Amino acid sequence: MNLDMTMFHQAFFEEAGDLLADLEGLLLRLEEDPGDLELLNTIFRCAHSIKGGSATFGFTDIAHFTHGLETLLDKVRNGEIKIDRSLSQVLFESLDQMKALLSVARGESASAPDSSALSARIEAAILGQPAIVAAQPTLPKQKAAEEEGWGVWSLAHTYRLYFAPGPDILRQGGDPLLLLGQLGKVSDILSIVCDDSRLPALADMDPEACYLSWEVELRSDKTSEEILEIFEFVADDSEIRLEVTSETRSPAAAAPAAPMEAAPPAAEPVAEVPAAEPTPAMAPPAALPVEAAAKAAPPAEAQTLRVATDKVDKLINLVGELVINQSMLNEVVQDFSMAKLPRLIEAVAEMERASRELQERVMAVRMLPIKHAFGRFPRLVRDLAATVGKKIELKTSGEDTELDKGMIESIADPLTHLVRNSIDHGLETPEERRAAGKPEQGTVSLHALHEGGSIAVEVSDDGRGLSRERILKKAIERGWVTENDTPSDETLYNFIFMPGFSTAPAVTDLSGRGVGMDIVKQGVQALGGSITLTSTPGVGTTFRIRLPLTMAILEGLSLTVGNETYILPLTSIVESIQPAAGDVRKIAGRTEIALVRGEVLPVVRLYQVFGSSPKVTDPTQGLLVIVENDNHKVALLVDELIGQSQVVIKSLETNYRKVRGIAGATIMGDGRVALILDVPGLVRDTLSESAALAAAA
Amino acid sequence: MAKTALIVDDSTSMRQMVGFTLKGAGFTVLEGGNGQEALAKLASAPGGKVDLIITDLNMPVMDGLTFIKEARTKAGLRFTPILMLTTESGDGRKAEGKAAGATGWIVKPFHPEQLLKVIEKVLPA
């Protein structure tokens, strides 16, 4: 029998990836607490599981490399080798090497760095133990087994079972006799002996307690697990011993392959379900700049989703409720009379509740705790701190805040940039901090929290804060403000999100690189989010990213033009005003502009864009909603605003075709369709029109 | 002589599913939406006895653990098999349930046939 091992590769990759992620956290903790035996055991098990899996599935490079590491870790946990700084470094480098090797195995990268130098250091660390060279004792055996196909067990065992139930078994409604009867169903009982030696004198006897125990000889082709399963409910309180006394192997069976040691159970049970590529239901609310084109998540990540079983349980429960509701409804409408009206109303209400909850829960299936995005930072901060010679503590909080898996993957890069920025520009050197009367160790904090229908992630440092004069100087250089302007802090700070802004005196290895905060801002906007910052000189800086929980739901403002309702993404709205007469005028008789607090903004009459008949054509009677994209603002003329709501985004493109000025559609409570406005598109079109008009003028 | 089972769960659908399964296996089924209701049902059952109790743990009014403890104080129910329904396979809840007097457990979600298999473990045919 030839088992195609490749079918398990995906599962192995995921498992190994998880183990490596765990290992990183564990190694970081080990630096804090090198004597923690439990930690060392866990670390050893991680390496051991990776080795076992990689050997089983034929990734010899990984198995080969990890074998040495496992030997080393075994010695460390047995106290034969002490953990010191240099050994810790070897462990971290080994972790990176395993990641690189895994990436090659996944087909994500063509080659990994050569392991031999690192392996030699591991060997050296094992300290004169006979070096373990290429021939790995476990591998040939595994290979042979694979070539032969996996052995098929067809065994009959003879077992001896000792069963001494706890004294309370009867009080818990258990019945030893019933269990022994069950035993007879899965095996041939050869002999059974009851031991009544523990029975006390009649006067002392508690008639409800169990004093008996049994010794049973049995023969069965079941495994010991299968036999012990009978005693599942009483195992904790009883003494149960099951030993194999003999086994007769059918000669045809091949040698069983060395079973792969199961990985330590995940902290939470997970069910794997295939997940479609995260396709946002609409074009993201802002154009993706070419440089920041979201790096496609590696395919392996996108295909499966690990969902906590309790989430799935709840879905199953809800679907069950819906099915029952359905039959209740059927039954009510079968031969309907007005007498049944209350029951109908009740059934419909019940159905509404269940389906609303189902919608929320289904959304939640794609949600993961943000710790998946935070996970990379402890290591990043550790390495960067060493590079820049600063002392840094990383604090994270709110790691359990959940958001969409796709969001987590997309937000990791902007967050990384912000953390690097805090370390590089925000925090001072230990000397500077001492001089300023601060503790030498700076702090970078990551904090996530839910805010209504969105999530906020804050990256803060307790460093020097932003320098007003340096930003102002830069802004004047760039011509964003004049010498005489005194912009507010907020306006000034926001200049750091402008393309081409960088206050770093020298381009450092960390964040200079000519890629600035503008890319972070564009990345965040592409996800339908926004970024703001607050800063206090000498105290620190906090960047705050606000994101929708999922790409499929949009916080919008609904407005009307004529009989149509449109939705504007909330993140793109600056303000809305009712202009006074004279604030809106035509330049050169063509381009219409609005004067808003000294700013000149092009006006877009939405009814002209969509060819509808509006209630309002005079701007002073309607409203101007000012929207912004990519630092350009335009004013949209609408009849009136209705209110704020969360809408589920449906793609217009897949259901109809692409329409200029429209990003998607949604279905409102009354069943009507409302179109979602494409702000980036509207802004772009308006600017190019104005430019064309200006050129023609 | 048909056996009688009492199902205690605040979810109607769950009671229906379990009830349907047990009726199919020849049981007479009583139902309660929480521990309090279940105790009332038991009080009116012939001899205050049933052959099997299946109870959820998280319920309003009276939760499963309290119900199990209460049931075990009734003369006719001291040795009755009581199965608890749990969503967590966490051993903490199981231990609490056993301490309260539960005989066994079944982890939700389960198939009807799994339920019948578990019942075999605690109730003589």
Short mmCIF file of C-alpha atoms in Angstrom, two decimals, chain A residues 165-482:
data_model
loop_
_atom_site.label_atom_id
_atom_site.label_comp_id
_atom_site.label_asym_id
_atom_site.label_seq_id
_atom_site.Cartn_x
_atom_site.Cartn_y
_atom_site.Cartn_z
CA PRO A 165 -13.24 1.60 40.38
CA GLY A 166 -13.22 4.57 42.73
CA PRO A 167 -15.45 4.18 45.82
CA ASP A 168 -17.88 6.82 44.46
CA ILE A 169 -18.54 5.20 41.10
CA LEU A 170 -22.08 4.17 42.10
CA ARG A 171 -22.91 7.59 43.51
CA GLN A 172 -22.11 9.07 40.13
CA GLY A 173 -24.55 6.73 38.46
CA GLY A 174 -21.78 4.51 37.13
CA ASP A 175 -21.99 0.73 37.00
CA PRO A 176 -18.85 -1.47 37.01
CA LEU A 177 -20.81 -4.46 35.75
CA LEU A 178 -22.02 -2.54 32.74
CA LEU A 179 -18.44 -1.58 31.91
CA LEU A 180 -17.24 -5.17 32.16
CA GLY A 181 -20.12 -6.12 29.86
CA GLN A 182 -18.94 -3.51 27.37
CA LEU A 183 -15.50 -5.07 27.58
CA GLY A 184 -17.04 -8.35 26.47
CA LYS A 185 -18.34 -6.63 23.35
CA VAL A 186 -14.91 -5.58 22.07
CA SER A 187 -12.93 -8.63 23.14
CA ASP A 188 -13.00 -12.26 24.04
CA ILE A 189 -12.79 -12.49 27.80
CA LEU A 190 -10.48 -15.38 28.69
CA SER A 191 -10.84 -15.13 32.45
CA ILE A 192 -12.21 -12.73 35.02
CA VAL A 193 -11.44 -12.65 38.73
CA CYS A 194 -13.13 -10.39 41.27
CA ASP A 195 -11.08 -9.21 44.22
CA ASP A 196 -13.24 -8.56 47.30
CA SER A 197 -10.37 -8.29 49.79
CA ARG A 198 -11.12 -4.62 50.43
CA LEU A 199 -14.66 -5.31 51.65
CA PRO A 200 -14.91 -4.07 55.24
CA ALA A 201 -16.90 -5.73 58.04
CA LEU A 202 -20.64 -5.43 57.56
CA ALA A 203 -20.97 -2.88 60.37
CA ASP A 204 -18.42 -0.58 58.72
CA MET A 205 -19.65 -1.00 55.22
CA ASP A 206 -21.07 1.91 53.24
CA PRO A 207 -23.65 0.16 51.06
CA GLU A 208 -23.32 2.81 48.37
CA ALA A 209 -19.55 2.59 48.02
CA CYS A 210 -17.70 0.24 45.71
CA TYR A 211 -15.00 -1.93 47.30
CA LEU A 212 -14.48 -4.46 44.53
CA SER A 213 -11.87 -4.67 41.82
CA TRP A 214 -11.41 -7.02 38.90
CA GLU A 215 -8.61 -8.62 36.96
CA VAL A 216 -9.53 -9.61 33.42
CA GLU A 217 -7.61 -11.52 30.76
CA LEU A 218 -8.85 -10.75 27.30
CA ARG A 219 -7.92 -11.11 23.65
CA SER A 220 -8.81 -8.43 21.14
CA ASP A 221 -7.73 -6.92 17.85
CA LYS A 222 -8.55 -3.50 19.29
CA THR A 223 -5.78 -1.15 20.40
CA SER A 224 -5.36 -0.40 24.06
CA GLU A 225 -6.75 3.13 23.42
CA GLU A 226 -9.92 1.60 22.01
CA ILE A 227 -10.30 -0.68 24.99
CA LEU A 228 -9.58 2.04 27.52
CA GLU A 229 -12.20 4.23 25.87
CA ILE A 230 -14.85 2.11 27.59
CA PHE A 231 -13.59 3.46 30.91
CA GLU A 232 -13.48 7.08 29.72
CA PHE A 233 -15.96 8.35 32.29
CA VAL A 234 -14.46 6.61 35.29
CA ALA A 235 -10.77 6.79 34.37
CA ASP A 236 -10.03 9.80 36.58
CA ASP A 237 -11.26 8.21 39.79
CA SER A 238 -10.41 4.56 39.15
CA GLU A 239 -7.22 2.61 39.01
CA ILE A 240 -6.99 1.08 35.57
CA ARG A 241 -4.00 -0.79 34.20
CA LEU A 242 -3.96 -2.41 30.81
CA GLU A 243 -0.93 -4.30 29.65
CA VAL A 244 -0.28 -6.30 26.53
CA THR A 245 0.79 -9.79 27.53
CA SER A 246 1.43 -11.08 24.02
CA GLU A 247 0.81 -10.20 20.48
CA THR A 248 0.70 -12.33 17.39
CA ARG A 249 1.62 -10.48 14.28
CA SER A 250 0.29 -11.64 11.00
CA PRO A 251 3.44 -12.32 8.97
CA ALA A 252 2.24 -10.41 5.91
CA ALA A 253 2.29 -7.05 7.60
CA ALA A 254 5.22 -4.79 6.91
CA ALA A 255 7.14 -3.25 9.74
CA PRO A 256 5.20 -0.33 11.05
CA ALA A 257 6.90 2.96 10.33
CA ALA A 258 8.22 4.76 13.33
CA PRO A 259 5.16 6.74 14.20
CA MET A 260 5.61 10.45 14.02
CA GLU A 261 5.41 11.88 17.47
CA ALA A 262 2.31 13.99 17.63
CA ALA A 263 2.97 17.65 18.05
CA PRO A 264 1.97 19.02 21.41
CA PRO A 265 -1.71 19.80 21.24
CA ALA A 266 -2.51 23.33 20.20
CA ALA A 267 -3.71 25.54 23.00
CA GLU A 268 -7.13 25.67 21.45
CA PRO A 269 -8.70 22.98 19.31
CA VAL A 270 -8.93 24.11 15.75
CA ALA A 271 -10.83 22.98 12.74
CA GLU A 272 -9.28 23.55 9.36
CA VAL A 273 -11.58 24.86 6.69
CA PRO A 274 -10.56 25.89 3.22
CA ALA A 275 -10.73 29.64 2.90
CA ALA A 276 -11.08 31.42 -0.36
CA GLU A 277 -8.41 33.93 -1.26
CA PRO A 278 -9.42 36.99 0.69
CA THR A 279 -11.06 38.99 -2.02
CA PRO A 280 -12.37 42.25 -0.75
CA ALA A 281 -15.84 42.64 -2.13
CA MET A 282 -14.93 45.95 -3.64
CA ALA A 283 -12.01 47.88 -4.91
CA PRO A 284 -10.34 49.16 -1.75
CA PRO A 285 -11.53 52.62 -0.84
CA ALA A 286 -8.29 54.16 -1.97
CA ALA A 287 -6.09 53.48 -4.93
CA LEU A 288 -3.15 51.27 -4.07
CA PRO A 289 0.07 53.00 -4.92
CA VAL A 290 2.35 50.88 -7.04
CA GLU A 291 5.19 50.83 -4.52
CA ALA A 292 2.92 49.75 -1.71
CA ALA A 293 0.99 47.23 -3.74
CA ALA A 294 0.02 44.88 -0.98
CA LYS A 295 2.35 41.93 -1.06
CA ALA A 296 0.21 38.97 -1.86
CA ALA A 297 0.09 36.70 1.12
CA PRO A 298 1.97 33.49 0.42
CA PRO A 299 -0.50 31.09 -1.15
CA ALA A 300 -0.20 28.61 1.67
CA GLU A 301 -1.50 31.19 4.13
CA ALA A 302 -4.49 32.05 2.06
CA GLN A 303 -5.90 28.61 1.47
CA THR A 304 -6.80 27.48 4.92
CA LEU A 305 -8.14 29.15 7.96
CA ARG A 306 -7.79 27.70 11.42
CA VAL A 307 -10.99 28.31 13.27
CA ALA A 308 -11.42 27.76 16.97
CA THR A 309 -13.82 24.87 17.42
CA ASP A 310 -16.12 26.83 19.67
CA LYS A 311 -16.82 29.22 16.80
CA VAL A 312 -17.76 26.29 14.63
CA ASP A 313 -19.86 24.83 17.45
CA LYS A 314 -21.85 28.02 17.65
CA LEU A 315 -22.42 28.04 13.91
CA ILE A 316 -23.64 24.46 14.03
CA ASN A 317 -26.00 25.33 16.86
CA LEU A 318 -27.35 28.31 14.95
CA VAL A 319 -27.86 26.39 11.75
CA GLY A 320 -29.75 23.81 13.78
CA GLU A 321 -31.97 26.54 15.18
CA LEU A 322 -32.62 27.89 11.70
CA VAL A 323 -33.64 24.50 10.41
CA ILE A 324 -36.08 24.11 13.28
CA ASN A 325 -37.40 27.61 12.70
CA GLN A 326 -37.93 26.71 9.10
CA SER A 327 -40.05 23.71 10.02
CA MET A 328 -41.99 25.80 12.55
CA LEU A 329 -42.76 28.31 9.82
CA ASN A 330 -43.74 25.56 7.40
CA GLU A 331 -46.07 24.13 9.94
CA VAL A 332 -47.66 27.53 10.64
CA VAL A 333 -48.27 28.46 7.01
CA GLN A 334 -49.39 24.97 5.96
CA ASP A 335 -53.04 25.77 6.62
CA PHE A 336 -52.87 29.30 7.85
CA SER A 337 -55.67 30.95 9.75
CA MET A 338 -55.68 34.24 11.61
CA ALA A 339 -55.67 32.32 14.87
CA LYS A 340 -52.11 31.32 14.08
CA LEU A 341 -50.93 34.89 13.59
CA PRO A 342 -49.18 35.25 16.97
CA ARG A 343 -47.25 32.03 16.32
CA LEU A 344 -46.29 33.26 12.87
CA ILE A 345 -45.01 36.53 14.30
CA GLU A 346 -43.07 34.64 16.93
CA ALA A 347 -41.54 32.27 14.38
CA VAL A 348 -40.50 35.12 12.13
CA ALA A 349 -38.96 37.02 15.03
CA GLU A 350 -37.05 33.93 16.09
CA MET A 351 -35.82 33.44 12.54
CA GLU A 352 -34.70 37.03 12.33
CA ARG A 353 -32.71 36.70 15.53
CA ALA A 354 -31.06 33.48 14.41
CA SER A 355 -30.14 34.76 10.96
CA ARG A 356 -28.73 38.01 12.30
CA GLU A 357 -26.63 36.12 14.77
CA LEU A 358 -25.57 33.72 12.06
CA GLN A 359 -24.37 36.60 9.91
CA GLU A 360 -22.26 37.96 12.76
CA ARG A 361 -20.83 34.57 13.56
CA VAL A 362 -19.98 33.75 9.97
CA MET A 363 -18.11 37.04 9.76
CA ALA A 364 -16.35 36.05 12.96
CA VAL A 365 -15.07 32.85 11.37
CA ARG A 366 -12.62 34.89 9.32
CA MET A 367 -11.58 36.85 12.39
CA LEU A 368 -8.35 36.12 14.18
CA PRO A 369 -6.82 37.66 17.28
CA ILE A 370 -4.42 40.43 16.37
CA LYS A 371 -1.67 38.64 18.26
CA HIS A 372 -0.97 37.00 14.91
CA ALA A 373 0.19 40.40 13.70
CA PHE A 374 1.93 41.30 16.97
CA GLY A 375 3.83 38.04 17.09
CA ARG A 376 6.76 39.20 14.99
CA PHE A 377 7.54 42.23 17.13
CA PRO A 378 9.30 40.83 20.21
CA ARG A 379 12.02 39.44 18.00
CA LEU A 380 12.10 42.51 15.75
CA VAL A 381 12.50 44.82 18.74
CA ARG A 382 15.17 42.61 20.29
CA ASP A 383 17.23 42.62 17.09
CA LEU A 384 16.74 46.31 16.32
CA ALA A 385 17.58 47.36 19.86
CA ALA A 386 20.94 45.64 19.47
CA THR A 387 21.49 47.32 16.09
CA VAL A 388 20.80 50.88 17.25
CA GLY A 389 22.29 50.49 20.72
CA LYS A 390 19.14 51.46 22.61
CA LYS A 391 17.48 49.70 25.50
CA ILE A 392 13.92 48.93 24.60
CA GLU A 393 11.06 47.14 26.24
CA LEU A 394 8.11 46.11 24.10
CA LYS A 395 4.68 46.08 25.71
CA THR A 396 1.66 44.62 23.99
CA SER A 397 -1.92 44.69 25.13
CA GLY A 398 -5.28 43.80 23.64
CA GLU A 399 -3.72 40.93 21.67
CA ASP A 400 -7.01 39.04 21.74
CA THR A 401 -8.85 41.74 19.82
CA GLU A 402 -10.12 40.06 16.68
CA LEU A 403 -10.16 41.29 13.13
CA ASP A 404 -10.39 39.83 9.67
CA LYS A 405 -7.59 37.48 8.65
CA GLY A 406 -6.97 39.45 5.46
CA MET A 407 -6.69 42.64 7.49
CA ILE A 408 -4.18 41.04 9.83
CA GLU A 409 -1.99 40.07 6.91
CA SER A 410 -2.26 43.53 5.37
CA ILE A 411 -1.72 45.49 8.56
CA ALA A 412 1.49 43.73 9.53
CA ASP A 413 3.65 45.81 7.19
CA PRO A 414 2.38 49.27 8.21
CA LEU A 415 2.71 48.24 11.87
CA THR A 416 6.26 47.05 11.32
CA HIS A 417 7.09 50.36 9.75
CA LEU A 418 5.63 52.28 12.67
CA VAL A 419 7.50 50.16 15.22
CA ARG A 420 10.77 50.64 13.33
CA ASN A 421 10.05 54.35 13.18
CA SER A 422 9.46 54.52 16.92
CA ILE A 423 12.70 52.71 17.63
CA ASP A 424 14.73 54.70 15.14
CA HIS A 425 13.32 58.23 15.50
CA GLY A 426 11.12 58.16 18.56
CA LEU A 427 13.30 56.65 21.28
CA GLU A 428 16.47 58.33 22.49
CA THR A 429 19.78 56.66 23.22
CA PRO A 430 20.30 55.55 26.84
CA GLU A 431 22.63 58.55 27.41
CA GLU A 432 20.07 61.02 26.07
CA ARG A 433 17.38 59.46 28.22
CA ARG A 434 19.56 59.64 31.32
CA ALA A 435 20.26 63.28 30.59
CA ALA A 436 16.54 63.92 30.27
CA GLY A 437 15.91 62.24 33.62
CA LYS A 438 14.15 59.27 32.09
CA PRO A 439 14.84 55.59 32.69
CA GLU A 440 17.48 54.29 30.27
CA GLN A 441 15.13 51.71 28.91
CA GLY A 442 12.61 53.13 26.45
CA THR A 443 9.22 51.55 25.86
CA VAL A 444 7.41 50.81 22.64
CA SER A 445 3.79 49.79 23.17
CA LEU A 446 1.36 48.08 20.85
CA HIS A 447 -2.22 48.30 21.95
CA ALA A 448 -5.32 47.06 20.15
CA LEU A 449 -8.93 47.73 21.07
CA HIS A 450 -12.39 47.60 19.60
CA GLU A 451 -14.20 50.85 18.94
CA GLY A 452 -17.72 50.23 17.78
CA GLY A 453 -17.50 48.56 14.39
CA SER A 454 -13.81 49.17 13.97
CA ILE A 455 -10.54 48.29 15.57
CA ALA A 456 -7.90 50.74 16.70
CA VAL A 457 -4.24 49.83 16.94
CA GLU A 458 -1.89 52.20 18.71
CA VAL A 459 1.87 52.21 18.37
CA SER A 460 3.39 54.47 20.99
CA ASP A 461 6.82 55.23 22.35
CA ASP A 462 7.94 57.21 25.41
CA GLY A 463 10.67 58.92 23.42
CA ARG A 464 11.48 62.46 22.48
CA GLY A 465 8.28 63.31 20.61
CA LEU A 466 8.11 65.08 17.27
CA SER A 467 10.16 68.18 16.72
CA ARG A 468 7.93 71.08 15.72
CA GLU A 469 10.67 73.23 14.32
CA ARG A 470 12.24 70.47 12.25
CA ILE A 471 8.92 69.59 10.67
CA LEU A 472 8.13 73.24 10.04
CA LYS A 473 11.54 73.79 8.45
CA LYS A 474 10.97 70.81 6.17
CA ALA A 475 7.43 71.95 5.31
CA ILE A 476 8.69 75.40 4.36
CA GLU A 477 11.48 73.83 2.27
CA ARG A 478 8.95 71.71 0.48
CA GLY A 479 6.68 74.72 -0.03
CA TRP A 480 3.74 73.25 1.89
CA VAL A 481 3.58 76.31 4.14
CA THR A 482 5.09 79.79 3.99
#
